[in-house]
mmCIF file of C-alpha atoms in Angstrom:
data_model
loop_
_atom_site.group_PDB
_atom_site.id
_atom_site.type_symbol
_atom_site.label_atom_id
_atom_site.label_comp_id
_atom_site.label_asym_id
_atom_site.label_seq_id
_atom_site.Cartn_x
_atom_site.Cartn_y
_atom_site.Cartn_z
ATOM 1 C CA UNK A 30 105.464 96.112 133.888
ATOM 2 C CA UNK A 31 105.720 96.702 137.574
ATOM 3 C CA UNK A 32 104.624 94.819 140.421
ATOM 4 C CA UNK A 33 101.966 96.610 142.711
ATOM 5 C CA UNK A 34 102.046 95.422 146.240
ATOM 6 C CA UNK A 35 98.073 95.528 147.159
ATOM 7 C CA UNK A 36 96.789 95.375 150.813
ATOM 8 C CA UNK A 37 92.952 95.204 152.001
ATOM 9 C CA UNK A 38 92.116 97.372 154.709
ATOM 10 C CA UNK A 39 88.639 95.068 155.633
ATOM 11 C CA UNK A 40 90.249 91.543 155.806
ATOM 12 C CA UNK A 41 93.728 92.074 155.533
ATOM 13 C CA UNK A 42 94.307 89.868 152.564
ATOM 14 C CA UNK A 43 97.737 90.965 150.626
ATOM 15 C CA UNK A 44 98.588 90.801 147.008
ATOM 16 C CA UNK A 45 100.963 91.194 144.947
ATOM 17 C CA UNK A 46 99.464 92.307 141.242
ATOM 18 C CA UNK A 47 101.510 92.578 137.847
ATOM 19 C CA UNK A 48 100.127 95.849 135.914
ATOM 20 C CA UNK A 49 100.894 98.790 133.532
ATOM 21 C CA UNK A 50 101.430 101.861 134.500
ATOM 22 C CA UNK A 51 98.325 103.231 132.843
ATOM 23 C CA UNK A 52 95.950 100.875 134.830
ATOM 24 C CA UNK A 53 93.478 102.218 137.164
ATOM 25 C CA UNK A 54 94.427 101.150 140.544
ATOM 26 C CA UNK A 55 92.405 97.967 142.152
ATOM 27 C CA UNK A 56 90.020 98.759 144.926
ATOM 28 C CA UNK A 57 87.733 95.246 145.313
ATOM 29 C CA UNK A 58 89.851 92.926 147.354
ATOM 30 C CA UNK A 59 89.793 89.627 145.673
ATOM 31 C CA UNK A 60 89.007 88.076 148.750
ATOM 32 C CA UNK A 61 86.549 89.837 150.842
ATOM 33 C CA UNK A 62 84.831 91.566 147.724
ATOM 34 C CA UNK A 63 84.792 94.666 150.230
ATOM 35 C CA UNK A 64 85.956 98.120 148.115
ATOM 36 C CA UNK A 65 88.951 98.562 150.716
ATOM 37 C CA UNK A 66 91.517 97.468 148.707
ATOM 38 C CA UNK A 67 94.453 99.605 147.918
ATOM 39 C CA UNK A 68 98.190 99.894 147.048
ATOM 40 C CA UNK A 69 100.837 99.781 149.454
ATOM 41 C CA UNK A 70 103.836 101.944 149.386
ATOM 42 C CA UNK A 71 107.050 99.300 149.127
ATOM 43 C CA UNK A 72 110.266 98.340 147.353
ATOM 44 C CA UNK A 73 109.884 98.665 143.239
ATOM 45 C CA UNK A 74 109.787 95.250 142.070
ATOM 46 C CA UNK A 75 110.287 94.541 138.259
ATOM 47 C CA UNK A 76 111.003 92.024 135.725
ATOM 48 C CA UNK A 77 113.917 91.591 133.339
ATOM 49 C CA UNK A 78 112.865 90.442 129.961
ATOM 50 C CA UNK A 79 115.077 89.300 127.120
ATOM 51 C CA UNK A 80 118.758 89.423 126.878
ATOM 52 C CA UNK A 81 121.212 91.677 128.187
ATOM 53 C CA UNK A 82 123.423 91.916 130.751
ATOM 54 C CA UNK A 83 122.587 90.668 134.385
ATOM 55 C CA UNK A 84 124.453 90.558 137.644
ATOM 56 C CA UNK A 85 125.195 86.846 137.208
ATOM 57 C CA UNK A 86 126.864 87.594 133.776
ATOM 58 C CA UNK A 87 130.736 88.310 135.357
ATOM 59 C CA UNK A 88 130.802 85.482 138.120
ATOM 60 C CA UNK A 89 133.698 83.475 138.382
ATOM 61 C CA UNK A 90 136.130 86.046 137.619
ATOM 62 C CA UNK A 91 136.322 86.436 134.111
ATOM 63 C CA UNK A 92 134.735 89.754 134.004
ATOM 64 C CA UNK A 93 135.985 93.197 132.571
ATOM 65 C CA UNK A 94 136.873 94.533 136.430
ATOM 66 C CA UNK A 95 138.858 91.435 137.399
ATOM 67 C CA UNK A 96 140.938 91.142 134.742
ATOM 68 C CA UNK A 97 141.582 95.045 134.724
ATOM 69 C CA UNK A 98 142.913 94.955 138.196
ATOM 70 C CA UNK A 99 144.520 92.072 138.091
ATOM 71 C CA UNK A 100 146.521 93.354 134.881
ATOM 72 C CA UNK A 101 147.501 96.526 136.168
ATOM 73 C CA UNK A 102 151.112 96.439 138.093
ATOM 74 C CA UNK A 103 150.047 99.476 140.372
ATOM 75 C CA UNK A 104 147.343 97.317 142.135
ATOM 76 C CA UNK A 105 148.861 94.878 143.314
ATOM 77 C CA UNK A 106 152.106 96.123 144.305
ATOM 78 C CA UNK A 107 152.167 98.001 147.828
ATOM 79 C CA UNK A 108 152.804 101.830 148.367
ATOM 80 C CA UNK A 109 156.441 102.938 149.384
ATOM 81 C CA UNK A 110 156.503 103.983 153.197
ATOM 82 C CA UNK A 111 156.860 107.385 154.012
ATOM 83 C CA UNK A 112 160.381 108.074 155.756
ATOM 84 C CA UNK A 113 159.968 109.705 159.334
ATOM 85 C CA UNK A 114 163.889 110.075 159.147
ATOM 86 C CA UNK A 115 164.767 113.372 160.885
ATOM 87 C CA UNK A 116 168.311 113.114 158.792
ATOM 88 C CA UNK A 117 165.986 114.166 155.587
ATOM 89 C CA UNK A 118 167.816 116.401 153.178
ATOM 90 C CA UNK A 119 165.864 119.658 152.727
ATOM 91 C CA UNK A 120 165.675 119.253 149.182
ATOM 92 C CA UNK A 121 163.884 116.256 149.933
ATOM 93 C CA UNK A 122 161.475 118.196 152.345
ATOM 94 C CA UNK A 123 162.901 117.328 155.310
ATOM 95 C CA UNK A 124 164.426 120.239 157.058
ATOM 96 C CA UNK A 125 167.185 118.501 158.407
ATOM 97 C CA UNK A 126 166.806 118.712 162.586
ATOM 98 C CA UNK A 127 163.998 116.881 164.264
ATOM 99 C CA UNK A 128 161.034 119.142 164.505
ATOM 100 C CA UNK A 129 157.507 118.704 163.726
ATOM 101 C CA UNK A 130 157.416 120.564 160.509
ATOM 102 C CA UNK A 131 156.917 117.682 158.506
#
């Protein structure tokens, strides 16, 4: 169910209210009793209920990501640097004299 964020426009007393969807919207502020109360536009809010899988579920580095990189050669070893040798071959892609072709 979410979490309605509720303001009253009279007193200025704030709520938050857990409802369904399919619940008519409050209007009398709990409060004042005045019929100025009314939802505020904010962040969604929710709750998690029952089990499943949660943020806190991979800490401490035993999750599927961390062991994936740290299995994989390719991550953790460092790209080769590209030559700027002007004495490049051309079938290498070097043209062989010092321009700025390459």
């Amino acid at each position: 169910m979410p979490i309605y964020a509720y303001k009253c426009e009279s007193c200025g007393h704030a709520k938050d209210v857990l409802q369904k969807i399919s619940d008519a919207p409050l209007t009398d502020c709990p409060a004042c009793g005045a019929p100025k109360f009314s939802k505020q536009l904010s962040a969604p809010g929710f709750q998690l209920k029952g089990s499943g899988w949660y943020a806190t579920d991979f800490k401490g580095g035993s999750g599927v990501t961390g062991a994936a990189a740290a299995s994989s050669p390719a991550a953790s070893e460092p790209a080769p640097a590209a030559s700027t040798d002007s004495s490049t071959p051309a079938a290498a892609g070097g043209c062989g004299t010092s321009c700025a072709c390459h």
